[in-house]
mmCIF file with all atom_site columns, C-alpha atoms in Angstrom:
data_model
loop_
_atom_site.group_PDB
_atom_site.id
_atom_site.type_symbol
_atom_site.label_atom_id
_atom_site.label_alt_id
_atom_site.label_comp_id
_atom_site.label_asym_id
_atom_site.label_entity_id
_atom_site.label_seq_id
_atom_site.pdbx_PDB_ins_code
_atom_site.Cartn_x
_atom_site.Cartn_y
_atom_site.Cartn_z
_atom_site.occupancy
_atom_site.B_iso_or_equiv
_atom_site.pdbx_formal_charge
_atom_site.auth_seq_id
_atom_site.auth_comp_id
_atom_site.auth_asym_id
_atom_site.auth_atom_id
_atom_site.pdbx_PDB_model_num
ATOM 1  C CA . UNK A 1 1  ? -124.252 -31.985 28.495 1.00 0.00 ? 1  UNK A CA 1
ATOM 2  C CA . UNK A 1 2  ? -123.211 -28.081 29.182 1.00 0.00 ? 2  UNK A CA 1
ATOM 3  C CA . UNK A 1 3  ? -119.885 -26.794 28.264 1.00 0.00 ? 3  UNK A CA 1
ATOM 4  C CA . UNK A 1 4  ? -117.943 -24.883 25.520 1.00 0.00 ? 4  UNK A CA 1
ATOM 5  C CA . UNK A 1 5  ? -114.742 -24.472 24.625 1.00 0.00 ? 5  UNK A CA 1
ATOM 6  C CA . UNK A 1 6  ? -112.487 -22.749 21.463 1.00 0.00 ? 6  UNK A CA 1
ATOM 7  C CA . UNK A 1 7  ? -109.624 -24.160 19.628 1.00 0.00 ? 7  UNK A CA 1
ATOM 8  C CA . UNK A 1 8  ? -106.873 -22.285 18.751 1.00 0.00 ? 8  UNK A CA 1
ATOM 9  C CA . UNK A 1 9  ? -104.946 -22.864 15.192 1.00 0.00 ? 9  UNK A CA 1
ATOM 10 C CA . UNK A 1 10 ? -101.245 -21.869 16.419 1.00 0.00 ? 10 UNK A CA 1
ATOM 11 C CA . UNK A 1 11 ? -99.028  -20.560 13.920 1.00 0.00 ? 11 UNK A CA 1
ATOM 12 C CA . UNK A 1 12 ? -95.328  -21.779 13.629 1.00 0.00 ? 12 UNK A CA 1
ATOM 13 C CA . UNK A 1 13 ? -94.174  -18.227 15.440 1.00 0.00 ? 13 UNK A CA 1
ATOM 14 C CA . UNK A 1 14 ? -96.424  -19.513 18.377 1.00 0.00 ? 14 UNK A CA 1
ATOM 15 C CA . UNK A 1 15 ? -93.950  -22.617 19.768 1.00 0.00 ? 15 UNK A CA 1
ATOM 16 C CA . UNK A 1 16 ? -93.960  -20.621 22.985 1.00 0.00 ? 16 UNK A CA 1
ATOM 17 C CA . UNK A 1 17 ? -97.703  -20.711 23.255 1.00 0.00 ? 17 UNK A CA 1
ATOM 18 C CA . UNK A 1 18 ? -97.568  -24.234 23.082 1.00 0.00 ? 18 UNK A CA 1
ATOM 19 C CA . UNK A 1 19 ? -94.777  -24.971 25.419 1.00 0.00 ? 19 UNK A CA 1
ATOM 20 C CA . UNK A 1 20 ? -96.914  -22.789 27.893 1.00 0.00 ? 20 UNK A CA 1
ATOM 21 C CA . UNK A 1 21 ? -99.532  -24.728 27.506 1.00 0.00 ? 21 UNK A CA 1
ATOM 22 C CA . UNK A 1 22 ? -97.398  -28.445 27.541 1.00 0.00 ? 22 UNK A CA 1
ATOM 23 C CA . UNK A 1 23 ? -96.342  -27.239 31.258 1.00 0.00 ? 23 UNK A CA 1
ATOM 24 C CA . UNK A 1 24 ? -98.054  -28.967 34.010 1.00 0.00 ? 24 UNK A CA 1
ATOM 25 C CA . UNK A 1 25 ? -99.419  -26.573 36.946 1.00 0.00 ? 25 UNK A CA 1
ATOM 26 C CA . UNK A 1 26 ? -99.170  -23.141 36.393 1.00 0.00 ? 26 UNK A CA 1
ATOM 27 C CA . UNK A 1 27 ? -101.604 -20.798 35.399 1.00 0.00 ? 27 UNK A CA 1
ATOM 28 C CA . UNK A 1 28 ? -101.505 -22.209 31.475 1.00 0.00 ? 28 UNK A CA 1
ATOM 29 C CA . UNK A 1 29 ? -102.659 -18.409 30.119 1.00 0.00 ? 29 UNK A CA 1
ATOM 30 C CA . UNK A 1 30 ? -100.352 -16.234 32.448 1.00 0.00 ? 30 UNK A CA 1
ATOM 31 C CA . UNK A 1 31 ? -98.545  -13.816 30.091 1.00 0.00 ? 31 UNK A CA 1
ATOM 32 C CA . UNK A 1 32 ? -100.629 -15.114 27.300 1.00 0.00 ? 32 UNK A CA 1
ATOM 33 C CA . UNK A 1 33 ? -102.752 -12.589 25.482 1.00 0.00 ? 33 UNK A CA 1
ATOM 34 C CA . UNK A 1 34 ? -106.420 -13.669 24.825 1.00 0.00 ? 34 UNK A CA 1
ATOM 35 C CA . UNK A 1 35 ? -109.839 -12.410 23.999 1.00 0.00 ? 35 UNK A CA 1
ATOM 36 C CA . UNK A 1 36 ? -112.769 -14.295 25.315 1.00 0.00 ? 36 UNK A CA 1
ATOM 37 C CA . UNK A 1 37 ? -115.383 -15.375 22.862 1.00 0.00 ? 37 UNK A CA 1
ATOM 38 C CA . UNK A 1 38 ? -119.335 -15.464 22.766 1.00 0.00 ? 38 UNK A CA 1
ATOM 39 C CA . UNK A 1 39 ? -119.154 -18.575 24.257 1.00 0.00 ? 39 UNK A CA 1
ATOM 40 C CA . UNK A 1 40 ? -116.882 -17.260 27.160 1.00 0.00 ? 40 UNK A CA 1
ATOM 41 C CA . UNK A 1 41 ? -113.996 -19.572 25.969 1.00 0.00 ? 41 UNK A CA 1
ATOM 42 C CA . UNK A 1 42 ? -110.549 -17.845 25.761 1.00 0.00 ? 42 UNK A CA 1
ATOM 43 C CA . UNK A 1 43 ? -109.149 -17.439 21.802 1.00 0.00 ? 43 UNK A CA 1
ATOM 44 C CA . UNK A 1 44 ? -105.445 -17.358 21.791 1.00 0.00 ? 44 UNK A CA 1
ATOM 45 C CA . UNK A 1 45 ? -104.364 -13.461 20.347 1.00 0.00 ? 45 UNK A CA 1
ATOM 46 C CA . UNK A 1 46 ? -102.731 -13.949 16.812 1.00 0.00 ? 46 UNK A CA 1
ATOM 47 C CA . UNK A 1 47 ? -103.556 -17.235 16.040 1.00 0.00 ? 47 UNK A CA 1
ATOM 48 C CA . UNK A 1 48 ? -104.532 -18.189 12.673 1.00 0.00 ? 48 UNK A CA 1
ATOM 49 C CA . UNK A 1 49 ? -107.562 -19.382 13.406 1.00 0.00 ? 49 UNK A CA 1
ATOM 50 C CA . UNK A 1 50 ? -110.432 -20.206 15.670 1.00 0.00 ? 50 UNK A CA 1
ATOM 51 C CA . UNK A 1 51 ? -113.438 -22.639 16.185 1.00 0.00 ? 51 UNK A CA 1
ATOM 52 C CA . UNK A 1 52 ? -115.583 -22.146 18.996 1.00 0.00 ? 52 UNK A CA 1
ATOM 53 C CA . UNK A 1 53 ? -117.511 -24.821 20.041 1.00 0.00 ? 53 UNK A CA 1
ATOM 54 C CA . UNK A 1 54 ? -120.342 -26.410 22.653 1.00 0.00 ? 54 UNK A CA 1
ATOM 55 C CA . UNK A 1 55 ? -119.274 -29.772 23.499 1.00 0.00 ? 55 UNK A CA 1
ATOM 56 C CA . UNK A 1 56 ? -122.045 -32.070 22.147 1.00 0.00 ? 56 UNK A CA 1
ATOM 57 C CA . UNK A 1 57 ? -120.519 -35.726 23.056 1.00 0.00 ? 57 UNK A CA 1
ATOM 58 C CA . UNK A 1 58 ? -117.473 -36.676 25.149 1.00 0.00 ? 58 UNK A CA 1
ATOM 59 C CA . UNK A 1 59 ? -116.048 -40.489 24.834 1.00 0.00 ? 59 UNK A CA 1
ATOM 60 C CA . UNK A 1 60 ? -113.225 -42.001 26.850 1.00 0.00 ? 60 UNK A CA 1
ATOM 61 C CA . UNK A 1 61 ? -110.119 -43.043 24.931 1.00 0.00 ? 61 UNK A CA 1
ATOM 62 C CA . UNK A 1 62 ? -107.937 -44.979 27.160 1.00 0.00 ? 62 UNK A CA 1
ATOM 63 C CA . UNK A 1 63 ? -106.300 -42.421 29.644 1.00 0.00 ? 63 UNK A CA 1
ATOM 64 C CA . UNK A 1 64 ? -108.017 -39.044 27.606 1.00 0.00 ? 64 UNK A CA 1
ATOM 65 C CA . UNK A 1 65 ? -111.305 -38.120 26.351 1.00 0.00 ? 65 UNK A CA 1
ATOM 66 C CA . UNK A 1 66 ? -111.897 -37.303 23.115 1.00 0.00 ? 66 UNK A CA 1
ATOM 67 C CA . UNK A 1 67 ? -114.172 -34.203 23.105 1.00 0.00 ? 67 UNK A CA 1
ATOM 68 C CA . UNK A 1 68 ? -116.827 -33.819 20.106 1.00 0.00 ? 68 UNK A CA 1
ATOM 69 C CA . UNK A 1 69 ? -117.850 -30.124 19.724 1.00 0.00 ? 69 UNK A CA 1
ATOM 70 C CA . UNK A 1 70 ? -121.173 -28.366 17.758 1.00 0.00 ? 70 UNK A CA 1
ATOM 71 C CA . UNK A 1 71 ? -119.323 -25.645 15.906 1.00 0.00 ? 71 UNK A CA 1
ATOM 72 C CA . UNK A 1 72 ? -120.909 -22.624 16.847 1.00 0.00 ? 72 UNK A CA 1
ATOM 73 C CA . UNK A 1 73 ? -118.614 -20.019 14.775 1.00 0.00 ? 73 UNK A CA 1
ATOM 74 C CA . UNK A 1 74 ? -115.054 -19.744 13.431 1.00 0.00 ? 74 UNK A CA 1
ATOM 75 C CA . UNK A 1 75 ? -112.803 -17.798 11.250 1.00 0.00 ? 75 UNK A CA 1
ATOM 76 C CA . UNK A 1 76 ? -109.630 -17.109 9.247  1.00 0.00 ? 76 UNK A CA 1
ATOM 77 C CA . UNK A 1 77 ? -107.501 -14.415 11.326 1.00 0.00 ? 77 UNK A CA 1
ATOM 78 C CA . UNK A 1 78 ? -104.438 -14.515 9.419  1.00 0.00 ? 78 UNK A CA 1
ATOM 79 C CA . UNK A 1 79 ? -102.199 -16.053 7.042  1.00 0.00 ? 79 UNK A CA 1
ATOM 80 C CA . UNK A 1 80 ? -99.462  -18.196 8.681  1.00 0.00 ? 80 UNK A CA 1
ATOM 81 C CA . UNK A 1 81 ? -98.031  -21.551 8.264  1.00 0.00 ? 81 UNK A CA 1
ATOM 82 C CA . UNK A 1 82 ? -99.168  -23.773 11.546 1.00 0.00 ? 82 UNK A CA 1
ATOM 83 C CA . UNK A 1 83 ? -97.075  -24.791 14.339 1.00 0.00 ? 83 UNK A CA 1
ATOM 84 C CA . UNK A 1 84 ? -96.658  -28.718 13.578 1.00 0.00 ? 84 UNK A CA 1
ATOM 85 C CA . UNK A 1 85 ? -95.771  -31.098 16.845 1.00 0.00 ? 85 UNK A CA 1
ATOM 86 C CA . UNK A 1 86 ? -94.982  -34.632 15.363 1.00 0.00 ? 86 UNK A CA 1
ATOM 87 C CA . UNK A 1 87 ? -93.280  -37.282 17.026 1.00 0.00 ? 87 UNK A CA 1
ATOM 88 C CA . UNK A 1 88 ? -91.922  -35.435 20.408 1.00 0.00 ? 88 UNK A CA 1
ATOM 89 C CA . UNK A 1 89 ? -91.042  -32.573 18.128 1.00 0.00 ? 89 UNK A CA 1
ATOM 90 C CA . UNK A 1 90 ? -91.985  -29.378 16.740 1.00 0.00 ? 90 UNK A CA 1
ATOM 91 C CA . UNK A 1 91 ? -91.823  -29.345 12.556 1.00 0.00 ? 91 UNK A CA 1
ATOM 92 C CA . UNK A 1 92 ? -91.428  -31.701 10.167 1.00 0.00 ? 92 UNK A CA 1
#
């Protein structure tokens, strides 16, 4: 089964990042710096860190999939506290 992709740790600074992202339709990385990664998949600038992966296994979990990924690299970019969504809401 082909296919990659990268998560992004946000920091708390980022909310706007993930609001961009939470919008249905537009172009999710307009205005949005990013640097692509071996894999090709896009690594949010500034976040605090980053796993790139190649999906290994995907399941369906009722109306998602959940997406298992072969870690392929990752790293510490910076110290931050991370952005927290919990309940419908950002922090605790």
């Amino acid at each position: 089964m082909p296919g990659v992709f990268c998560v992004s740790v946000l920091a708390e600074d980022q909310e706007h990042v993930s609001r961009a992202f939470a919008q249905s339709g537009a172009d999710k990385f307009a205005g949005l710096g990013y640097k692509p990664m071996a894999s090709g998949s896009p690594r949010i600038d500034d976040c605090i860190a980053w796993i790139d992966c190649d999906i290994q296994d995907v399941y369906e979990g009722g109306d998602h999939d959940i997406v298992v990924g072969a870690v392929r690299e990752m790293a510490i970019e910076r110290e931050a506290k991370p952005l927290l969504f919990f309940r419908g809401g950002y922090g605790l």
